[in-house]
Short mmCIF file of C-alpha atoms and ligand atoms in Angstrom, two decimals:
data_model
loop_
_atom_site.label_atom_id
_atom_site.label_comp_id
_atom_site.label_asym_id
_atom_site.label_seq_id
_atom_site.Cartn_x
_atom_site.Cartn_y
_atom_site.Cartn_z
CA MET A 1 0.22 -0.10 -0.07
CA GLU A 2 2.95 2.18 1.14
CA ASN A 3 5.25 3.21 -1.63
CA GLU A 4 7.87 5.79 -1.10
CA ALA A 5 7.63 7.33 -4.40
CA LYS A 6 4.46 8.79 -3.95
CA LYS A 7 2.80 11.88 -2.32
CA ILE A 8 1.23 12.04 0.92
CA ILE A 9 -2.57 13.12 0.75
CA LEU A 10 -4.17 13.64 3.90
CA SER A 11 -7.47 15.01 4.67
CA GLY A 12 -10.36 14.37 7.57
CA ILE A 13 -14.02 14.70 8.30
CA GLN A 14 -16.03 15.57 11.43
CA PRO A 15 -18.25 12.73 12.29
CA THR A 16 -21.54 15.47 13.06
CA GLY A 17 -24.27 13.90 11.05
CA VAL A 18 -24.74 12.01 7.21
CA PHE A 19 -22.12 13.72 4.87
CA THR A 20 -23.98 16.18 2.43
CA LEU A 21 -23.34 16.71 -1.30
CA GLY A 22 -20.89 19.77 0.01
CA ASN A 23 -18.64 17.74 1.61
CA TYR A 24 -18.84 14.33 -0.80
CA LEU A 25 -18.29 17.11 -4.18
CA GLY A 26 -15.81 19.23 -2.22
CA ALA A 27 -13.93 16.60 -0.82
CA VAL A 28 -14.54 13.26 -0.36
CA ARG A 29 -14.97 12.47 -4.13
CA SER A 30 -11.82 13.26 -4.88
CA TRP A 31 -10.57 11.61 -1.90
CA LYS A 32 -11.59 8.72 -3.72
CA GLN A 33 -9.84 9.30 -7.16
CA MET A 34 -6.56 10.30 -5.37
CA GLN A 35 -6.23 6.66 -4.37
CA GLU A 36 -4.22 5.31 -6.98
CA ASP A 37 -1.49 7.79 -7.36
CA TYR A 38 -0.93 9.05 -4.08
CA ASN A 39 -0.09 7.30 -0.51
CA CYS A 40 -3.44 8.91 0.62
CA TYR A 41 -4.83 8.92 4.56
CA TYR A 42 -8.12 10.11 5.48
CA PHE A 43 -9.82 10.02 8.79
CA ILE A 44 -13.05 11.13 11.28
CA ALA A 45 -12.12 13.96 12.88
CA ASP A 46 -13.83 12.62 16.02
CA LEU A 47 -11.38 15.07 18.18
CA HIS A 48 -12.59 18.55 16.56
CA SER A 49 -16.33 16.90 16.67
CA LEU A 50 -16.02 17.24 20.28
CA THR A 51 -16.09 20.97 19.86
CA ILE A 52 -19.96 20.28 19.65
CA HIS A 53 -22.19 19.21 21.90
CA ILE A 54 -23.70 16.08 20.31
CA GLU A 55 -25.17 13.15 22.58
CA PRO A 56 -22.55 10.63 23.58
CA GLN A 57 -24.37 7.31 22.64
CA LYS A 58 -25.23 9.63 19.42
CA ARG A 59 -21.41 10.90 18.95
CA ARG A 60 -20.35 6.64 18.88
CA GLN A 61 -22.87 6.02 16.41
CA GLN A 62 -22.12 8.60 13.84
CA THR A 63 -18.45 7.81 14.10
CA ARG A 64 -18.90 4.21 13.23
CA GLU A 65 -21.26 5.75 10.06
CA ALA A 66 -18.70 8.03 9.08
CA PHE A 67 -16.30 5.62 8.84
CA ALA A 68 -18.75 3.69 7.04
CA LEU A 69 -19.98 6.25 4.49
CA LEU A 70 -16.12 6.66 3.90
CA LEU A 71 -15.71 3.07 2.18
CA ALA A 72 -19.33 3.36 0.90
CA CYS A 73 -18.23 6.57 -1.14
CA GLY A 74 -15.20 4.39 -2.60
CA ILE A 75 -12.07 4.93 -0.32
CA ASP A 76 -10.71 1.52 -0.23
CA PRO A 77 -8.84 0.49 2.94
CA GLU A 78 -6.73 -1.72 0.68
CA LYS A 79 -4.90 1.06 -1.02
CA SER A 80 -5.86 3.79 1.67
CA LEU A 81 -5.52 4.30 5.24
CA VAL A 82 -8.65 5.11 6.59
CA PHE A 83 -8.81 5.32 10.62
CA VAL A 84 -10.44 7.30 13.61
CA GLN A 85 -8.83 10.17 14.60
CA SER A 86 -8.85 9.62 18.12
CA HIS A 87 -8.19 5.93 18.04
CA ASN A 88 -4.34 7.39 17.73
CA LYS A 89 -3.22 9.25 20.36
CA CYS A 90 -0.36 11.01 18.86
CA HIS A 91 -2.95 13.71 17.55
CA ALA A 92 -3.83 14.67 20.99
CA GLU A 93 -0.48 15.34 21.73
CA MET A 94 0.57 16.90 18.77
CA GLY A 95 -2.32 19.32 19.29
CA TRP A 96 -0.97 20.40 22.84
CA ILE A 97 2.15 21.03 21.07
CA MET A 98 0.61 22.97 18.52
CA ASP A 99 -1.10 24.95 20.86
CA CYS A 100 2.09 26.31 22.09
CA CYS A 101 3.30 27.45 18.65
CA SER A 102 0.19 29.70 17.64
CA GLN A 103 -0.60 32.49 18.52
CA PHE A 104 -4.05 33.90 20.35
CA GLY A 105 -4.24 36.63 17.45
CA GLU A 106 -3.92 34.51 14.53
CA LEU A 107 -6.50 32.13 16.10
CA SER A 108 -8.47 35.15 16.50
CA ARG A 109 -8.67 36.03 13.02
CA MET A 110 -10.14 32.49 12.08
CA THR A 111 -13.68 33.00 10.29
CA GLN A 112 -15.20 29.19 11.16
CA PHE A 113 -14.17 30.63 15.11
CA LYS A 114 -16.32 33.38 14.41
CA ASP A 115 -19.05 31.65 12.41
CA LYS A 116 -19.14 28.94 14.82
CA SER A 117 -19.13 31.38 17.89
CA ALA A 118 -22.01 33.37 16.78
CA LYS A 119 -24.22 30.16 15.62
CA HIS A 120 -23.46 28.80 19.36
CA PRO A 121 -22.83 31.81 21.99
CA ASP A 122 -23.59 29.08 24.50
CA ASN A 123 -20.84 26.93 24.12
CA ILE A 124 -17.96 28.86 22.83
CA ASN A 125 -15.77 26.91 24.33
CA ALA A 126 -11.38 26.85 24.40
CA GLY A 127 -11.81 23.81 21.73
CA LEU A 128 -13.69 25.31 19.14
CA PHE A 129 -10.83 28.54 19.45
CA THR A 130 -7.89 26.05 19.01
CA TYR A 131 -9.38 24.20 16.43
CA PRO A 132 -6.75 24.66 13.89
CA ALA A 133 -3.88 24.18 15.89
CA LEU A 134 -5.20 20.71 16.21
CA MET A 135 -5.99 20.41 12.46
CA ALA A 136 -2.38 21.28 11.89
CA GLY A 137 -0.90 18.98 14.21
CA ASP A 138 -3.21 16.26 12.06
CA ILE A 139 -1.97 17.62 8.61
CA LEU A 140 2.03 17.74 10.20
CA LEU A 141 2.07 14.80 11.96
CA TYR A 142 1.87 12.50 8.34
CA GLN A 143 3.52 15.28 6.74
CA ALA A 144 1.23 15.45 4.11
CA ASP A 145 2.12 17.02 0.61
CA TYR A 146 -1.82 18.08 -0.49
CA VAL A 147 -4.76 18.42 1.41
CA PRO A 148 -8.10 18.10 -0.66
CA VAL A 149 -10.37 20.03 1.04
CA GLY A 150 -13.58 22.30 0.28
CA ALA A 151 -13.02 26.41 -0.09
CA ASP A 152 -13.86 26.67 3.61
CA GLN A 153 -10.93 25.00 4.86
CA THR A 154 -8.40 27.63 3.04
CA GLN A 155 -7.78 29.70 5.83
CA HIS A 156 -7.03 26.86 8.24
CA LEU A 157 -4.72 25.44 5.54
CA GLU A 158 -2.47 28.99 5.42
CA PHE A 159 -2.79 28.56 9.37
CA THR A 160 -1.23 25.15 9.11
CA ARG A 161 1.72 26.33 7.04
CA ASP A 162 2.10 29.64 8.93
CA VAL A 163 2.78 27.08 12.45
CA ALA A 164 4.97 24.87 10.34
CA THR A 165 7.21 27.34 8.70
CA ARG A 166 7.42 28.91 12.05
CA PHE A 167 8.42 25.87 13.63
CA ASN A 168 10.88 24.81 11.14
CA HIS A 169 12.79 28.66 11.55
CA ALA A 170 12.88 28.18 15.64
CA TYR A 171 14.14 24.33 15.86
CA GLY A 172 15.46 23.28 12.70
CA GLU A 173 13.61 21.40 9.41
CA THR A 174 11.05 19.55 10.67
CA PHE A 175 7.73 19.86 8.47
CA LYS A 176 6.72 19.65 4.93
CA LEU A 177 4.50 22.21 4.23
CA PRO A 178 1.30 20.93 3.08
CA GLU A 179 -0.83 22.17 0.22
CA GLY A 180 -4.47 22.57 -0.35
CA TYR A 181 -6.04 20.79 -3.36
CA PHE A 182 -9.55 21.99 -4.34
CA PRO A 183 -11.57 20.72 -6.76
CA LYS A 184 -12.39 22.45 -10.08
CA ALA A 185 -16.02 22.14 -9.75
CA GLY A 186 -17.62 21.76 -6.29
CA ALA A 187 -15.41 23.15 -3.59
CA ARG A 188 -18.08 25.51 -2.59
CA VAL A 189 -21.35 23.99 -2.88
CA MET A 190 -23.92 26.09 -1.33
CA SER A 191 -27.63 25.72 0.47
CA LEU A 192 -30.44 25.12 -1.98
CA GLN A 193 -32.83 27.40 0.29
CA ASP A 194 -29.74 30.18 0.96
CA PRO A 195 -27.45 30.11 -2.14
CA THR A 196 -25.35 32.57 -0.44
CA SER A 197 -24.40 30.51 2.33
CA LYS A 198 -22.73 27.02 2.53
CA MET A 199 -24.52 23.72 2.47
CA SER A 200 -24.23 22.70 6.10
CA LYS A 201 -24.94 19.45 7.90
CA SER A 202 -26.26 21.66 10.23
CA ASP A 203 -28.41 23.47 9.15
CA THR A 204 -31.75 23.13 10.30
CA ASN A 205 -33.89 23.51 7.20
CA PRO A 206 -34.13 20.18 5.98
CA LYS A 207 -34.85 21.31 2.50
CA ALA A 208 -31.35 23.38 2.23
CA THR A 209 -29.36 20.22 1.91
CA ILE A 210 -28.73 17.25 -0.10
CA SER A 211 -27.69 14.40 2.27
CA ILE A 212 -25.79 11.72 0.23
CA LEU A 213 -28.16 8.93 1.58
CA ASP A 214 -31.14 10.92 0.82
CA ASP A 215 -33.17 8.62 -1.38
CA GLU A 216 -34.06 9.46 -5.59
CA LYS A 217 -37.67 10.92 -4.35
CA THR A 218 -36.11 13.04 -1.47
CA ILE A 219 -33.30 14.56 -3.42
CA LEU A 220 -35.71 15.34 -7.03
CA LYS A 221 -38.02 17.27 -4.37
CA LYS A 222 -35.55 18.81 -2.67
CA PHE A 223 -34.30 20.28 -6.25
CA LYS A 224 -37.44 21.24 -6.85
CA SER A 225 -38.11 23.56 -3.79
CA ALA A 226 -34.75 24.71 -4.59
CA VAL A 227 -34.00 28.99 -3.93
CA THR A 228 -33.50 30.52 -7.90
CA ASP A 229 -34.61 33.69 -9.31
CA SER A 230 -37.30 35.27 -11.72
CA GLU A 231 -35.06 35.65 -14.83
CA ALA A 232 -35.84 32.04 -16.31
CA CYS A 233 -32.75 31.65 -17.97
CA VAL A 234 -29.71 29.13 -17.25
CA ARG A 235 -26.90 31.14 -17.19
CA PHE A 236 -24.05 31.17 -14.42
CA ASP A 237 -23.60 34.56 -12.33
CA PRO A 238 -22.93 33.73 -8.88
CA GLU A 239 -23.20 37.77 -7.63
CA ALA A 240 -26.90 38.55 -9.75
CA LYS A 241 -28.04 34.88 -9.82
CA PRO A 242 -26.83 32.67 -6.69
CA GLY A 243 -29.15 29.79 -7.04
CA VAL A 244 -29.21 29.01 -10.22
CA SER A 245 -24.73 29.64 -10.41
CA ASN A 246 -24.73 27.15 -7.11
CA LEU A 247 -27.28 24.67 -9.03
CA MET A 248 -24.75 24.41 -12.08
CA THR A 249 -21.89 24.30 -9.60
CA ILE A 250 -23.59 20.96 -8.66
CA TYR A 251 -24.51 19.69 -12.31
CA SER A 252 -21.13 20.49 -13.58
CA ALA A 253 -19.70 18.92 -10.77
CA VAL A 254 -21.47 15.62 -11.21
CA THR A 255 -21.30 15.23 -14.83
CA GLY A 256 -18.46 16.97 -15.87
CA LYS A 257 -19.65 19.62 -18.25
CA THR A 258 -18.55 22.76 -18.59
CA MET A 259 -20.62 26.29 -17.48
CA ALA A 260 -20.70 26.87 -21.52
CA GLU A 261 -22.06 23.37 -21.75
CA ILE A 262 -25.04 23.53 -19.62
CA GLU A 263 -26.17 27.08 -20.76
CA ALA A 264 -26.15 25.78 -24.18
CA GLU A 265 -28.11 22.47 -22.86
CA PHE A 266 -30.78 24.60 -20.97
CA ALA A 267 -31.29 27.22 -23.84
CA GLY A 268 -34.99 28.31 -24.07
CA LYS A 269 -35.92 25.77 -21.34
CA GLY A 270 -37.69 26.68 -18.01
CA TYR A 271 -35.91 26.33 -14.24
CA GLY A 272 -38.23 22.92 -14.30
CA ASP A 273 -36.89 20.88 -16.68
CA PHE A 274 -33.22 22.18 -15.43
CA LYS A 275 -34.11 21.33 -12.25
CA THR A 276 -35.39 17.85 -12.65
CA VAL A 277 -31.96 16.90 -14.64
CA VAL A 278 -29.51 18.62 -12.09
CA GLY A 279 -31.81 16.67 -9.32
CA GLN A 280 -31.59 13.06 -11.39
CA ALA A 281 -27.79 13.23 -12.28
CA VAL A 282 -27.35 13.78 -8.25
CA ALA A 283 -29.23 10.85 -7.84
CA ASP A 284 -28.00 9.08 -9.91
CA GLU A 285 -24.43 9.78 -8.59
CA LEU A 286 -25.49 9.28 -5.23
CA ARG A 287 -27.40 5.64 -5.31
CA PRO A 288 -24.59 3.22 -5.30
CA ILE A 289 -23.06 5.18 -2.01
CA ARG A 290 -26.09 4.43 -0.25
CA GLU A 291 -26.41 0.34 -1.46
CA ASN A 292 -22.72 0.15 -0.22
CA PHE A 293 -23.56 2.38 2.98
CA ALA A 294 -26.22 -0.33 3.82
CA ARG A 295 -24.31 -3.23 3.17
CA LEU A 296 -21.56 -1.92 5.45
CA MET A 297 -23.32 -1.10 8.57
CA GLN A 298 -24.98 -4.99 8.22
CA ASP A 299 -21.27 -5.79 8.96
CA ARG A 300 -20.18 -4.70 11.75
CA ALA A 301 -16.85 -6.69 12.68
CA TYR A 302 -15.58 -6.13 9.28
CA LEU A 303 -15.95 -2.12 10.01
CA ASP A 304 -14.32 -2.72 13.56
CA GLU A 305 -11.94 -4.84 11.99
CA GLU A 306 -10.77 -2.07 9.35
CA MET A 307 -10.79 0.51 12.10
CA LYS A 308 -8.45 -1.42 14.37
CA LYS A 309 -6.20 -1.97 11.34
CA GLY A 310 -5.93 1.92 10.54
CA ALA A 311 -5.31 3.17 13.88
CA GLU A 312 -2.01 0.82 14.29
CA ARG A 313 -0.60 2.40 10.93
CA ALA A 314 -1.85 5.78 11.36
CA THR A 315 -0.15 5.34 14.88
CA TYR A 316 2.87 4.11 13.41
CA ILE A 317 3.67 6.28 11.07
CA ALA A 318 2.55 9.25 13.17
CA SER A 319 5.06 8.27 16.03
CA LYS A 320 7.99 9.09 13.75
CA THR A 321 7.27 12.43 13.71
CA LEU A 322 5.92 13.12 16.84
CA THR A 323 9.16 11.79 18.54
CA LYS A 324 10.67 14.07 16.27
CA VAL A 325 9.01 16.88 17.21
CA LYS A 326 9.02 16.29 21.13
CA LYS A 327 12.76 15.87 20.48
CA ARG A 328 13.18 19.02 18.69
CA VAL A 329 11.19 21.45 21.42
CA GLY A 330 12.90 19.52 24.34
CA LEU A 331 11.05 17.33 25.84
CA LEU A 332 12.64 14.30 27.73
CA LEU A 333 12.08 11.32 25.78
CA GLU A 334 11.13 8.13 28.32
CA LYS A 335 13.51 5.35 27.49
P1 TYM B 1 -16.06 19.24 7.66
O1 TYM B 1 -16.07 17.72 8.60
O2 TYM B 1 -16.70 20.31 7.92
O3 TYM B 1 -16.10 19.01 6.49
C1 TYM B 1 -15.11 17.65 5.59
C2 TYM B 1 -15.05 18.50 4.44
O4 TYM B 1 -15.89 18.75 3.35
C3 TYM B 1 -15.51 20.18 2.55
N1 TYM B 1 -17.23 20.60 2.81
C4 TYM B 1 -17.92 21.35 1.53
N2 TYM B 1 -17.02 21.50 0.34
C5 TYM B 1 -18.17 21.96 -0.71
N3 TYM B 1 -19.37 22.74 -0.85
C6 TYM B 1 -19.53 22.29 1.00
N4 TYM B 1 -21.07 23.00 1.40
C7 TYM B 1 -19.01 22.08 2.11
N5 TYM B 1 -18.82 21.84 3.47
C8 TYM B 1 -17.97 20.94 4.00
C9 TYM B 1 -14.60 20.84 4.09
O5 TYM B 1 -13.92 21.40 2.89
C10 TYM B 1 -13.80 19.64 4.09
O6 TYM B 1 -12.88 19.60 3.21
N6 TYM B 1 -11.89 21.14 9.49
C11 TYM B 1 -12.47 20.04 9.31
C12 TYM B 1 -11.61 18.40 9.29
C13 TYM B 1 -10.76 18.50 9.78
C14 TYM B 1 -9.41 18.15 8.49
C15 TYM B 1 -7.93 17.91 9.35
C16 TYM B 1 -9.40 18.75 7.01
C17 TYM B 1 -9.96 17.99 10.89
N7 TYM B 1 -8.75 18.26 10.52
C18 TYM B 1 -7.03 17.82 8.39
C19 TYM B 1 -8.15 18.23 6.34
C20 TYM B 1 -6.96 17.83 7.10
C21 TYM B 1 -13.77 19.74 9.11
O7 TYM B 1 -14.01 20.23 9.99
O8 TYM B 1 -14.28 19.49 7.59
#
């Protein structure tokens, strides 16, 4: 599975609910495509999810489901390393070291922190604030070359590079500087009901979000009620026509068609036809995932076994960097 000549890809996803079409088109789909050409490491970011309050039993269930969902989306544990973040203790340890290399000022500028604390004023915990330091640790532990994520993670990646540069400068060359890897289409999938905000698992309006386990009927219905505009013309213009442009982005990501091709395809046609075609394309793309997921959730022993194998390998790889980091900062290593 490991090939020294190949570059390293690393990414994670939080187990805070069934993945959305945004998670899929913005990230997970490209994770699958990268498996052949890179050494790929993918994990369920359960430690990150602790920044949000979820019932413990529900969190356990969602973590198992998220792991199964990754496999259902085509992440193959024979090709890629797939694991649960908290199963590799190096993440928590490295997170603390990264906390101590992060400045209050730079963490205060993170838009995700500002957004999330505005949304949950009753739970602005310290973990939410230092979240980017834990994420930097996740990436740097594996000496990742590329990090495939949606556009909303750009600032966290910049932060990771800043911390790595500072560490290398202070303690000597230790970390590779990772680069973001964003899909050409789908890096920012917007809500179907408010196309100026991103599609998010935590949206309280179920019509706003396509879950990757939604059935065909539900998907078609949600696309039918997607917010558009009154111009009745399929034209890509995210400023003036955010709703239609979002549907075009989704259609382009799923079919590979360019915006010009999509405009030509729907010239003279109404939004009704357009929405049905986009909904059907999405339903066709997601059907096999739904079927794979149902099958995988029946096989608990297989999931447990794959999680265990993933945890062992992840710990083996990450320990090498962690030991080096501990030496560099002057922690006395146990004999
Ligand atoms: P999370 O769980 O919020 O999202 C997982 C991935 O999905 C992408 N994404 C989207 N892409 C396009 N349109 C959308 N509407 C949309 N919503 C979400 C996200 O950009 C992400 O790539 N902090 C990360 C998890 C993480 C991580 C890491 C990622 C923890 N450590 C290390 C990479 C490397 C997060 O909360 O993703």
